[in-house]
Structure formats: structure tokens, C-alpha cells
XYZ file of C-alpha atoms in Angstrom:
660
model
C 98.709 83.778 72.180
C 99.867 80.754 74.013
C 97.369 78.747 72.363
C 98.458 79.771 68.908
C 101.804 79.255 69.407
C 101.037 75.596 71.082
C 99.008 75.051 67.975
C 101.805 76.067 65.681
C 104.335 73.894 67.685
C 102.212 71.052 67.571
C 101.511 71.181 63.244
C 103.828 70.142 60.832
C 107.427 70.333 59.946
C 106.692 72.821 56.955
C 104.765 75.351 59.338
C 107.288 75.129 61.843
C 109.821 76.259 59.632
C 107.845 79.050 57.845
C 107.202 80.497 61.244
C 110.825 80.418 62.084
C 111.867 82.150 59.083
C 108.943 84.583 59.132
C 109.886 85.588 62.821
C 113.191 85.720 62.217
C 112.643 88.140 58.864
C 109.837 90.148 60.742
C 111.204 90.697 64.425
C 114.304 92.242 63.333
C 113.009 94.285 60.859
C 110.047 95.881 63.606
C 112.762 96.286 66.292
C 114.845 98.378 63.479
C 111.992 100.083 62.176
C 111.102 101.123 65.585
C 114.115 102.326 66.897
C 114.783 104.208 63.667
C 111.625 105.603 63.968
C 111.848 106.455 67.689
C 115.199 107.791 67.168
C 114.161 110.188 64.191
C 111.292 111.502 66.385
C 113.391 112.490 69.190
C 115.993 114.113 66.922
C 113.426 116.205 65.305
C 111.665 116.952 68.910
C 115.444 118.066 69.814
C 115.309 120.260 66.606
C 112.041 121.957 67.137
C 112.998 122.580 70.803
C 116.361 123.881 69.921
C 114.947 126.307 67.443
C 112.210 127.405 69.969
C 114.695 127.813 72.286
C 117.065 130.039 69.784
C 114.226 131.972 69.075
C 113.621 132.759 72.796
C 116.652 133.504 73.566
C 117.185 135.963 70.589
C 114.220 137.998 71.928
C 115.416 137.938 75.150
C 118.562 139.608 73.751
C 116.722 141.981 71.513
C 114.645 143.268 74.871
C 118.124 143.634 76.744
C 119.803 145.343 74.332
C 116.773 147.721 73.704
C 116.413 148.786 77.203
C 119.930 148.576 78.481
C 121.422 151.369 77.052
C 118.380 153.357 78.093
C 119.087 152.566 81.912
C 122.488 153.607 81.011
C 121.433 156.904 79.437
C 118.975 157.626 82.000
C 121.422 157.301 85.094
C 123.789 159.669 82.833
C 121.105 162.201 83.045
C 120.110 161.728 86.452
C 123.809 162.100 87.367
C 124.187 165.344 85.592
C 120.717 167.216 86.478
C 120.209 169.241 89.606
C 117.924 171.570 91.237
C 119.804 174.346 90.102
C 118.725 173.539 86.566
C 114.818 173.859 87.160
C 113.282 177.084 85.655
C 109.820 176.570 85.283
C 108.116 174.305 82.788
C 110.700 175.681 80.265
C 113.768 174.931 82.107
C 116.215 175.800 78.855
C 119.292 173.762 79.938
C 116.959 170.634 81.195
C 115.113 170.714 77.362
C 118.188 171.533 75.429
C 119.783 168.284 76.659
C 116.650 166.323 76.460
C 115.891 167.668 72.491
C 119.704 166.710 71.971
C 119.361 163.434 72.980
C 116.199 162.568 71.395
C 117.560 163.965 68.216
C 120.481 161.237 68.315
C 117.689 158.807 69.405
C 114.307 158.695 67.367
C 113.695 155.375 68.536
C 112.597 157.078 72.139
C 109.031 158.289 72.620
C 109.804 161.149 75.097
C 112.197 162.335 77.886
C 110.782 163.766 81.124
C 111.811 165.560 84.444
C 109.457 165.558 87.378
C 110.321 167.620 90.670
C 109.702 167.435 93.994
C 107.709 170.423 93.764
C 105.559 169.047 91.467
C 107.160 170.471 88.203
C 106.942 168.555 85.270
C 108.898 168.895 82.130
C 108.898 166.748 78.898
C 110.165 167.027 75.433
C 109.111 167.134 72.842
C 106.077 168.875 74.254
C 103.035 167.699 74.917
C 99.219 168.293 75.997
C 99.311 167.629 79.683
C 96.588 168.130 81.975
C 96.971 171.120 84.656
C 96.381 169.325 87.161
C 99.478 166.221 86.160
C 101.336 165.786 88.809
C 104.461 163.531 88.259
C 104.703 162.540 91.715
C 101.674 160.603 92.068
C 102.854 158.480 89.438
C 104.509 155.148 89.344
C 107.882 155.792 87.225
C 108.534 158.736 89.882
C 107.633 157.054 93.141
C 109.770 153.883 92.483
C 112.889 155.970 91.356
C 112.813 158.090 94.747
C 112.229 155.202 96.541
C 115.174 153.256 95.099
C 117.961 156.003 94.917
C 120.645 155.773 92.696
C 119.269 152.831 91.149
C 117.693 152.778 87.456
C 113.833 151.733 87.635
C 112.154 149.885 84.786
C 108.419 150.693 84.951
C 105.621 148.173 84.039
C 104.366 148.409 80.477
C 101.286 150.861 80.063
C 99.368 152.493 77.465
C 100.353 156.384 76.736
C 97.481 158.493 77.518
C 98.798 160.784 74.233
C 99.775 158.082 71.733
C 97.808 155.224 72.804
C 100.779 153.146 72.552
C 102.309 150.608 74.642
C 105.193 152.448 76.516
C 107.516 151.662 79.150
C 109.514 154.601 81.486
C 112.946 154.097 82.873
C 113.747 156.349 85.301
C 116.061 157.676 88.138
C 116.386 159.906 91.104
C 118.602 162.943 90.064
C 121.893 162.966 92.533
C 120.743 165.697 94.688
C 117.092 164.091 95.098
C 115.623 166.901 94.196
C 113.654 165.047 90.966
C 113.259 162.113 88.850
C 114.695 161.803 85.152
C 112.890 159.291 83.009
C 112.929 158.194 79.347
C 109.605 156.677 77.558
C 110.325 154.003 74.870
C 107.634 152.434 72.830
C 107.208 148.596 73.099
C 105.543 148.284 69.781
C 108.728 146.824 68.398
C 109.313 144.084 70.838
C 105.466 143.292 70.365
C 106.183 143.216 66.738
C 109.154 141.111 66.767
C 107.790 138.865 69.244
C 104.652 138.060 67.134
C 106.867 137.601 63.795
C 108.503 135.063 66.120
C 107.205 131.148 65.294
C 107.637 128.354 67.404
C 107.265 124.875 65.219
C 103.805 125.306 62.943
C 101.227 126.702 65.094
C 103.224 128.070 67.999
C 103.599 131.366 69.422
C 105.874 133.519 71.665
C 104.525 135.494 74.914
C 105.777 137.947 77.080
C 104.965 138.353 80.761
C 105.475 140.941 82.962
C 106.498 140.286 86.996
C 103.123 140.789 88.437
C 101.920 137.838 85.917
C 100.566 140.360 83.028
C 100.439 140.037 79.542
C 103.168 142.151 77.690
C 102.909 140.482 74.425
C 100.184 137.898 73.486
C 98.723 137.031 70.088
C 95.335 137.334 71.062
C 95.170 138.814 74.598
C 95.605 142.993 75.288
C 98.560 143.893 76.939
C 98.078 144.655 80.858
C 95.480 141.800 80.980
C 96.100 139.203 83.969
C 97.219 135.567 83.321
C 94.683 133.810 85.210
C 95.496 130.000 83.777
C 97.434 128.238 86.977
C 99.859 126.585 84.717
C 101.482 129.836 84.296
C 102.311 130.540 88.016
C 105.198 127.732 87.508
C 107.056 130.158 85.355
C 107.689 132.135 88.295
C 109.434 129.076 90.140
C 112.460 129.382 88.138
C 114.527 131.581 85.705
C 114.054 129.199 82.636
C 112.645 125.456 82.370
C 110.374 123.583 79.889
C 107.058 122.408 81.145
C 104.623 120.453 79.955
C 100.877 120.499 80.238
C 97.123 120.292 78.921
C 95.372 123.255 77.441
C 92.083 123.099 75.140
C 91.992 119.595 74.889
C 95.661 119.203 73.512
C 99.213 118.391 75.090
C 101.202 121.845 74.993
C 105.321 122.204 75.490
C 106.172 125.469 76.927
C 109.964 126.826 77.349
C 110.727 130.264 78.959
C 113.616 132.412 80.054
C 113.301 135.456 82.273
C 114.867 138.361 81.007
C 117.630 140.048 83.479
C 117.334 143.238 82.532
C 113.579 143.736 83.497
C 112.649 140.330 84.882
C 109.993 139.839 82.220
C 109.189 135.938 81.233
C 109.847 135.493 77.705
C 107.582 132.062 76.729
C 107.629 129.974 73.715
C 104.314 127.709 73.427
C 103.654 124.767 70.963
C 101.635 121.765 70.490
C 103.314 118.353 71.349
C 101.410 116.815 68.608
C 103.591 118.979 66.013
C 106.720 116.331 67.149
C 104.758 113.347 65.876
C 103.385 115.218 62.720
C 106.932 115.768 61.472
C 107.764 112.251 62.351
C 104.926 111.161 60.391
C 106.844 110.926 56.979
C 109.539 108.752 58.497
C 107.162 106.226 60.065
C 105.792 105.568 56.308
C 109.203 105.577 54.786
C 110.125 102.881 57.886
C 106.817 100.973 56.971
C 107.239 101.040 53.372
C 111.137 99.614 53.878
C 109.639 96.997 56.210
C 107.168 95.853 53.625
C 109.932 95.687 50.868
C 112.000 93.825 53.030
C 109.189 91.234 53.744
C 108.232 90.745 50.188
C 112.027 89.862 48.988
C 112.628 87.970 52.334
C 109.530 85.879 51.293
C 110.473 84.688 48.147
C 113.720 83.598 49.146
C 112.298 81.882 52.444
C 110.050 80.180 49.580
C 112.653 78.461 47.351
C 114.616 77.685 50.643
C 111.869 75.992 52.516
C 111.417 74.060 49.068
C 114.999 72.994 48.786
C 114.938 71.609 52.619
C 110.875 70.108 52.512
C 111.317 67.969 49.514
C 113.774 65.481 50.749
C 112.482 65.515 54.031
C 109.212 64.384 52.319
C 111.068 61.673 50.733
C 112.464 60.567 53.909
C 109.086 60.434 55.552
C 107.539 58.125 52.963
C 110.207 55.585 52.967
C 110.194 56.049 56.847
C 106.194 55.364 56.217
C 106.839 51.997 54.296
C 109.477 50.707 57.066
C 106.845 51.159 59.397
C 104.724 48.725 57.498
C 107.345 45.776 57.864
C 108.881 46.652 54.282
C 112.549 46.354 54.910
C 113.692 45.471 51.229
C 113.293 49.033 49.779
C 116.047 51.168 49.739
C 116.206 55.356 49.943
C 118.366 57.490 47.808
C 118.657 61.170 48.859
C 121.657 62.861 46.638
C 122.019 65.932 48.597
C 125.539 66.755 50.210
C 123.990 68.457 53.605
C 122.822 67.342 56.877
C 119.513 65.830 55.276
C 121.784 63.693 52.490
C 123.395 62.519 55.555
C 120.228 61.618 57.500
C 119.244 59.655 54.389
C 121.993 57.468 54.470
C 121.921 56.931 57.899
C 118.168 55.527 57.396
C 118.862 53.509 54.675
C 121.505 51.521 57.145
C 119.093 51.742 59.900
C 116.883 49.769 57.532
C 119.667 47.373 56.941
C 120.419 46.632 60.623
C 116.867 46.253 61.486
C 116.339 43.900 59.045
C 119.483 41.452 60.267
C 118.190 42.292 63.631
C 114.653 40.367 62.966
C 116.264 37.430 61.423
C 118.390 36.925 64.689
C 115.148 37.712 66.741
C 113.322 34.959 64.603
C 115.816 32.378 65.657
C 115.932 33.259 69.436
C 112.023 33.453 70.070
C 111.830 29.970 68.910
C 114.586 28.769 71.704
C 112.995 30.956 74.347
C 109.440 29.685 73.841
C 110.917 25.915 74.254
C 112.782 26.923 77.836
C 109.350 28.649 78.961
C 107.159 25.687 78.646
C 109.693 23.816 80.863
C 110.166 26.742 83.374
C 106.288 26.598 83.587
C 106.002 23.117 84.811
C 108.808 23.087 87.499
C 107.008 26.143 88.787
C 103.557 24.513 89.339
C 104.986 21.639 91.250
C 107.141 24.081 93.899
C 103.754 26.121 94.202
C 101.424 22.850 95.371
C 104.445 22.011 98.037
C 104.281 25.882 99.025
C 100.678 26.054 99.511
C 100.717 23.252 101.852
C 103.563 24.741 104.322
C 101.616 28.290 104.409
C 98.255 26.397 105.394
C 99.897 24.884 108.130
C 101.881 27.814 109.684
C 98.653 30.290 109.317
C 96.771 27.723 111.678
C 99.819 28.237 114.027
C 99.617 32.065 113.669
C 95.764 32.201 114.216
C 96.175 30.052 117.413
C 98.930 32.555 118.506
C 96.870 35.785 117.888
C 93.669 34.088 119.950
C 96.030 33.718 122.905
C 97.652 37.333 122.451
C 93.809 38.368 122.155
C 93.034 37.095 125.274
C 95.984 38.517 127.382
C 95.286 42.251 126.025
C 91.988 41.458 127.606
C 93.175 40.201 130.818
C 95.809 43.158 130.806
C 93.150 45.743 129.960
C 90.783 44.673 132.716
C 93.502 44.636 135.403
C 95.010 48.355 134.258
C 91.285 49.342 134.909
C 91.264 47.828 137.931
C 94.109 49.228 139.028
C 92.923 52.842 137.938
C 89.964 51.973 140.354
C 91.772 51.296 143.112
C 94.092 54.171 142.633
C 91.430 56.543 142.738
C 89.416 54.931 145.817
C 92.974 55.533 147.519
C 93.492 58.742 146.068
C 89.939 59.497 147.765
C 90.579 58.279 151.179
C 93.101 60.255 151.286
C 91.796 63.430 150.458
C 88.771 62.079 153.049
C 91.054 61.712 155.750
C 92.639 65.419 155.067
C 89.404 66.564 154.907
C 88.227 65.366 158.316
C 91.578 66.496 160.072
C 90.801 69.996 158.557
C 87.321 69.824 159.811
C 88.276 69.156 162.841
C 90.717 71.908 163.179
C 88.113 74.407 161.922
C 85.509 72.743 164.098
C 87.425 73.492 167.110
C 88.464 77.483 165.809
C 84.659 77.767 165.225
C 84.184 76.833 168.966
C 86.791 79.513 170.042
C 85.314 82.149 167.956
C 81.836 81.690 169.038
C 83.028 81.630 173.043
C 84.392 84.804 172.116
C 81.261 85.839 170.384
C 79.385 84.975 173.734
C 82.069 87.223 175.431
C 81.150 90.206 173.427
C 77.575 89.412 173.531
C 77.774 89.577 177.308
C 79.757 92.733 177.289
C 77.214 94.437 174.849
C 74.482 93.365 177.203
C 75.889 95.351 180.421
C 76.603 98.627 177.848
C 73.258 98.382 176.781
C 71.784 98.069 180.221
C 74.319 101.072 181.439
C 73.058 102.778 178.428
C 69.414 102.291 179.057
C 69.967 103.697 182.724
C 71.627 106.549 181.786
C 68.454 107.391 179.330
C 66.295 106.930 181.635
C 68.012 109.155 184.155
C 68.137 111.947 181.178
C 64.267 111.433 180.691
C 63.465 112.703 184.374
C 66.082 115.230 184.042
C 64.176 116.673 181.200
C 60.902 116.831 182.892
C 62.488 118.527 185.746
C 63.600 121.106 183.131
C 60.193 121.423 181.438
C 58.828 122.286 184.799
C 61.253 124.949 185.743
C 60.667 126.495 182.315
C 57.122 126.728 182.891
C 57.608 128.579 186.286
C 60.220 130.879 183.849
C 57.442 131.564 181.820
C 55.252 132.404 184.459
C 57.520 134.867 185.923
C 57.916 136.860 182.431
C 54.088 136.863 182.025
C 53.747 138.705 185.376
C 57.094 140.997 184.740
C 55.099 142.027 181.663
C 51.975 142.700 183.271
C 54.123 144.772 186.019
C 56.052 146.743 183.115
C 52.509 147.522 181.548
C 51.550 149.069 184.954
C 54.624 150.890 185.275
C 54.299 152.269 181.472
C 50.938 153.424 182.388
C 51.956 154.854 185.798
C 54.600 156.901 183.894
C 52.147 158.276 181.440
C 49.929 159.640 183.901
C 53.044 161.001 185.920
C 53.673 163.218 182.574
C 56.904 164.692 181.997
C 58.657 163.442 185.349
C 57.893 159.925 184.192
C 58.913 159.747 180.699
C 62.585 157.837 182.296
C 60.396 155.605 184.032
C 58.726 155.175 181.224
C 61.419 154.239 179.190
C 62.631 151.737 181.779
C 59.554 150.146 181.801
C 59.474 149.505 178.341
C 62.987 147.600 178.016
C 61.684 145.847 181.190
C 58.603 144.745 179.160
C 60.699 143.753 176.214
C 63.041 141.817 178.464
C 59.928 140.025 179.416
C 58.869 139.188 176.432
C 62.428 137.939 175.330
C 62.304 135.630 178.691
C 58.761 134.596 177.539
C 60.043 133.644 174.136
C 62.887 131.982 175.231
C 60.847 129.934 177.857
C 58.708 129.113 175.225
C 61.638 127.936 172.833
C 63.084 126.033 175.965
C 59.724 124.116 176.546
C 59.405 123.177 172.869
C 62.906 122.071 172.646
C 62.298 119.935 176.139
C 59.096 118.600 174.842
C 61.493 117.166 171.434
C 64.071 115.796 174.028
C 61.888 113.899 175.662
C 60.205 112.527 172.967
C 63.561 111.362 171.443
C 64.397 110.040 174.904
C 61.423 108.118 174.942
C 62.071 106.393 171.529
C 65.779 105.737 172.392
C 64.436 104.015 175.783
C 62.142 101.894 173.458
C 65.006 101.064 171.088
C 67.431 100.411 174.147
C 64.938 97.741 175.457
C 64.603 95.929 171.754
C 68.334 96.085 171.622
C 68.755 94.175 175.194
C 66.060 91.921 173.976
C 68.350 90.999 170.942
C 71.476 90.648 173.020
C 70.004 88.241 175.240
C 68.222 86.506 172.520
C 72.578 86.365 170.726
C 73.829 84.985 173.946
C 71.425 82.245 173.827
C 71.915 81.180 170.289
C 75.805 81.581 171.463
C 75.530 79.092 174.277
C 73.487 76.489 171.770
C 76.137 77.135 168.938
C 79.033 76.052 171.065
C 77.235 72.995 172.469
C 76.724 72.052 168.410
C 80.843 72.667 167.944
C 81.183 69.969 170.920
C 79.067 67.588 169.500
C 80.978 68.059 166.091
C 84.378 67.420 167.391
C 83.579 64.203 169.477
C 82.050 63.252 166.187
C 85.089 63.931 164.072
C 87.419 62.580 166.938
C 85.707 59.360 166.369
C 85.476 58.957 162.576
C 89.117 60.084 161.794
C 90.586 57.007 163.256
C 88.124 54.446 160.648
C 89.056 56.713 157.811
C 92.654 56.374 158.252
C 92.475 52.109 158.909
C 90.253 52.432 155.144
C 93.214 54.352 153.817
C 95.829 51.859 154.851
C 93.469 48.705 153.545
C 93.354 50.514 150.187
C 97.232 51.284 149.668
C 97.782 47.365 150.428
C 95.053 46.520 147.627
C 96.680 48.920 145.100
C 100.137 47.388 145.801
C 98.888 43.623 145.168
C 96.756 45.011 141.784
C 100.072 46.551 140.565
C 101.988 43.274 141.022
C 99.051 41.245 139.306
C 99.245 43.775 136.364
C 102.903 43.803 135.909
C 102.807 39.889 135.765
C 100.014 39.919 133.346
C 101.987 42.428 131.021
C 104.765 40.218 131.028
C 102.770 37.240 129.910
C 101.172 39.284 127.207
C 104.479 40.881 125.836
C 105.561 36.835 125.633
C 102.284 35.987 123.589
C 102.700 38.916 121.188
C 106.355 37.657 120.831
C 104.856 34.219 119.549
C 101.978 35.511 117.644
C 104.573 37.749 115.880
C 107.134 35.146 114.960
C 104.254 33.124 113.847
C 103.338 35.807 111.356
C 106.453 36.496 109.781
C 106.795 32.578 109.294
C 103.713 32.803 107.627
C 104.537 35.769 105.865
C 107.763 34.249 104.622
C 105.711 31.296 103.224
C 103.527 33.465 101.768
C 106.110 35.620 100.349
C 108.005 32.219 98.664
C 104.323 30.982 97.276
C 104.002 34.454 95.628
C 107.293 34.098 94.341
C 106.497 30.949 92.715
C 103.184 32.015 91.455
C 104.834 34.835 89.905
C 107.776 32.532 88.347
C 105.130 30.432 87.011
C 103.267 33.726 85.709
C 106.481 34.925 84.097
C 106.998 31.633 82.332
C 103.708 31.655 80.870
C 104.136 35.263 79.927
C 107.215 34.696 78.243
C 106.013 31.772 76.370
C 102.879 33.992 75.220
C 105.446 37.150 74.505
C 107.358 34.614 72.334
C 104.507 33.493 70.410
C 103.866 37.084 69.979
C 107.703 38.102 68.946
C 107.313 35.433 66.458
C 103.908 36.954 65.016
C 105.199 40.350 65.025
C 108.416 39.063 63.247
C 106.184 37.568 60.547
C 104.515 40.995 59.874
C 107.935 42.219 58.061
C 109.072 41.405 54.670
C 113.014 40.845 54.721
């Protein structure tokens, strides 16, 4: 699109005008047509939706006007019926009231009474199963559970007639039974199916449990499985858009306040577009007719504009070729005619201007030749001055380079001396620190030696005590051997005593018991002696190992004492060496600081010389630059004079191209 627009804008004037007129004609027509179609489509949509809402509201009102009177009638009968009127299946008073009401209301299918004893009275009489119990029916249970309120049952199919019916019920004032009026909803079904929403839309009715009551194709009582119908129960009334069967649908619904049913109108969204299609065609035809009429008008308007412009262009081409003698005549009173007159005046003025320029160009040519000669002489003199100044600047630059080299070298020397001073200072500090560490190390070694001596004494005492323990354990072993022998002899004596007691018979039983206890005690003593002997042998083994370990520790401690003595001697030698080295390091540090100070003074003086040399070189360069600038200016003047002379010649050649 951008490329097409650029191409149009770069085309000739005729194409630009045609494009402008077409856009002015087409764009408003398209905008007006689009707005008209959109407005009409919206109005049609509002009309269809308004009609659908009206139909739904009428059906809602019909449901209310059908059921509300029956609720009032049911309340009347419930208030005026009591247990005293129940006289079996006939119950004349009840049946008379029912028949009178049915005669006045032919739209009612039947009236019934169910009691708390299971009695069931219905008018007109119907074939009821012998086991029929009204107390098990929903209309009875709901009425009993909501005493004082009129209940409308969910639609169900009559077992007798097969019709879709509802029962309006209410408990009697004394609570002894429930009165019900049964209505057919076939009239509601018929009216619902007759209502049309748009061209292909229809109306549906759902009960409070999301089951179909009326639908064009689905049986009453079937559950609504599409999840979109869940949204009907979020609000009492609204409008919903959704997709169904590959088409966009609009759904309008209201909730009947009498029974809580949902009255729903469903239509295709495409019906609005189909209804607005003729308007779109008429609008398109109108735009095409306007474009045709406008195109014819634009043709004649463009013709009246383009023809004088073409004539003006032809004369402009002649002027561009140098022909200034032909005049232009455009006999229109608009801006193009004024443009033609102004162009002819411009031609006349240009002719006069060229004649004046020809005279002036001849004078400029003569003056430029004189200026060229003067500039060449001045340039030669300036070149000689520039050469002399450049020689001076070159010498100053060499001097500056030499001084800079010396300054750089002195700076490096100064940095080296400073590093030496720092290193010597660090070495002096390190030497002092090392001396202190050596002294502290000597003291630490003396303390270690004292601790080793103390450990040596403790180890010798420990060795003596362990050896004494070893000797005592040997004595204990001897004692345990004696105890073991005594236990064996006691055991033999107990055995002999037991034998003698056995011989003594009944009189020796008490002695036999004592002998047996002595024998057991002897065996226990022998076992304890054996255990003590084993423990003593283990103690002797451990004690011997301890003696051997103590001897090794004594030897190691003796070796540690020897090493400590050697370390003390080494630290004493290190202290002597450090005390001799420290004065020499301090002397070297002082000399290095003096050298550094001297180098810094020489560097400062050299820097001053470098600054002076640079100032001289800069001054020389400025003089040389000024001279070169003057030379360049003279050369420019000479070149300008020559260029001016050439331009005057070219100007005369150009003027000769014009015919005036």
C-alpha cells in the first residue's frame, strides 16, 4: 500500500488529481454506506430481539394467568375442607363441591382429595388401582411439608389420559389431608410451539430441575444435558450468546414467578445478517450510481483544469530551452489564468536579467585576470617565509624530543630508587620482626623444655607405680591359687560328709543337706577363684604392656629434652646474627633515601627544561602554521580568481544559449 501511494504521488499532475477526486468521492460514500448498513443492521437486530422478548413475556403471562387462579381456588378448597367431611370413597359433600367447580371450569382435568388415612377421592371418577396411596405421591408430600402454602408440582404424564399435567395442591386447614387441582399443560405446549422467534427460532420451557417441559423435538421430562442451559439458572432473566451445531445462537429467557419455570427463546444470530442483506445491496447500488455520476463530473472538471496546465508546461519547456521571445496567452479567470500571466511576466524579467548579466560578466572577467596576477606574486613571497619558519620549528621539535627522553629516563631512575627505598624499609621492618619472633621462639622452647622435664618426672613415677602394681598382682594370683586349693579340699570334705550321711540313713538327712550346701559353696568358691585368677592374668598382661609403653614414653621424653636443648642453641645463634645484621640494613636504608631525594631534584629541573623546550616548539609551530595559513589563503585567492575567470567565461557561454 505504501509503495502504491508513493508511486501515485510521484506520477504526473493528472493522476494526482484523479486520485484525489476518486478518494474524495469514494471514501465518504463508503463511510456513509457502512454507517447506514451498520445502523440498519442494529435496528433490525433490536426489532427481532424486541419481538422475541415480547413473545416470551406473553407466554410467561399466559402461564401465570393459567396457574395463578388455580392456586387461589386450591387455597379456597383447602380452607373449607376438613376431616368431618370424609365419608369414604364417596364423601358426598367433598364430591359435590368438586363437581360444582368442575362444571364451572372445564379446563380443569380433575380434582382430588388425599387424606392422612390413605383415602383418595377424585372427580370425575376414574379407574384407580386398588393399592393406590395418595400419601406416596409428590403432590401430597410437598403440600404436607409446606402447610399453608399452595404447591405446584413438576409436570408429569397422566396415567389415565396420557396428557402432560400438573397438580396444584395444598394441605387442608386441619392438616388431615391435601386438596389438589389437576391441569393439562397441553394448551401451554400448543401455544409455546406456535410462538416463533425470528424465522427459524423457537421457544422452550424448562422446569426448576433443568428438565424439558416444552421443546419442538424433545419429549417433556427429558433432562437438558447441554451445559449452556446451566446459565439459565444464574439469573432470573438475561440474554446469552453461544455456539450450537456449528452456528451462533442467541438465547433470551425469563423466569416465571408463579411456578419458577424458565421460558426461553432461541434464534440464529445469522438471521439478523440475512434480514439486513437487502439493505446492504441497496446501499451498494447507491454507492455505485453515485460513483458513476461523480466520475463523469470529475472528467469534465479535470479537462478544464488540465488543458491550460499543459499549455503552460509547453511554454515552460521552451523557456528551459533558452527561448525567451515567445509570450503565453491563457484566457481563464481562475488561478491557472493568473499563473499564466505571472509566468509571462517572469519570462520578460528573465530576458532583461540575462541582458544585464552579459554586461557584468565581461567586467568580472577583466578584474579576475588582474587579481590572479597579484595573487601569484604574493604566494611566491609567502612560500619563502614558510620554509624558514619550518626549519626553526624542526630544530625546536628535536630539542623537545631529547629533553622528553631525558625526563623519561630520570623518571624511571626515580621510580627504581623509590622501589629500593621501599624494599630496604620493608627489609628493616622484617629484620626487627624476625628478631622479636626469634626471642619469643627461644622463650617458647624453654617452656617446652620445662614441660618435657615435668613430663619425664611424671612418667618415671608412673613407671614405678605400674611395676609395683605388677608385683601386687603376682601376690594376688598366689592367693587365688591357695583359695582354689581350699575350695577343692572343701568340696572333697562335703562329698565325704554326704556319703557318711547317706550311710546314717534317716538320722543323717539334715547333715546331708548341710554337706550339699557346703559342696555348692565350695564349687562356687572354686569358680570365683578361677575367675579371679583369669582376671589377674589379664591384669598382669595389661600391666606388662603398660610398663613397656611407659619405658618407650620415657625414651621419647628424653629425646624431646635433647631436641629442646638443641633448639634453644639454634635460637641463640639466630638472635646473635640478627643483632649484627640490623644496623647494616638501617644504614643502607638511609643511603637509599638520600639517593632518592637527589634524583627527585634532578627530575624536577629536567621537567622545567622540557616545559621551556615545548613552549619554544609550540611557538615555532604556531608561527609556521600562521605562515602556512597565509600561504593557503593566497593560494585560495589565486584559485578563486582563476575560478572566477572561468565562471565568467562559462556565464558568457550560457548567456549565448538564450535567444533574447
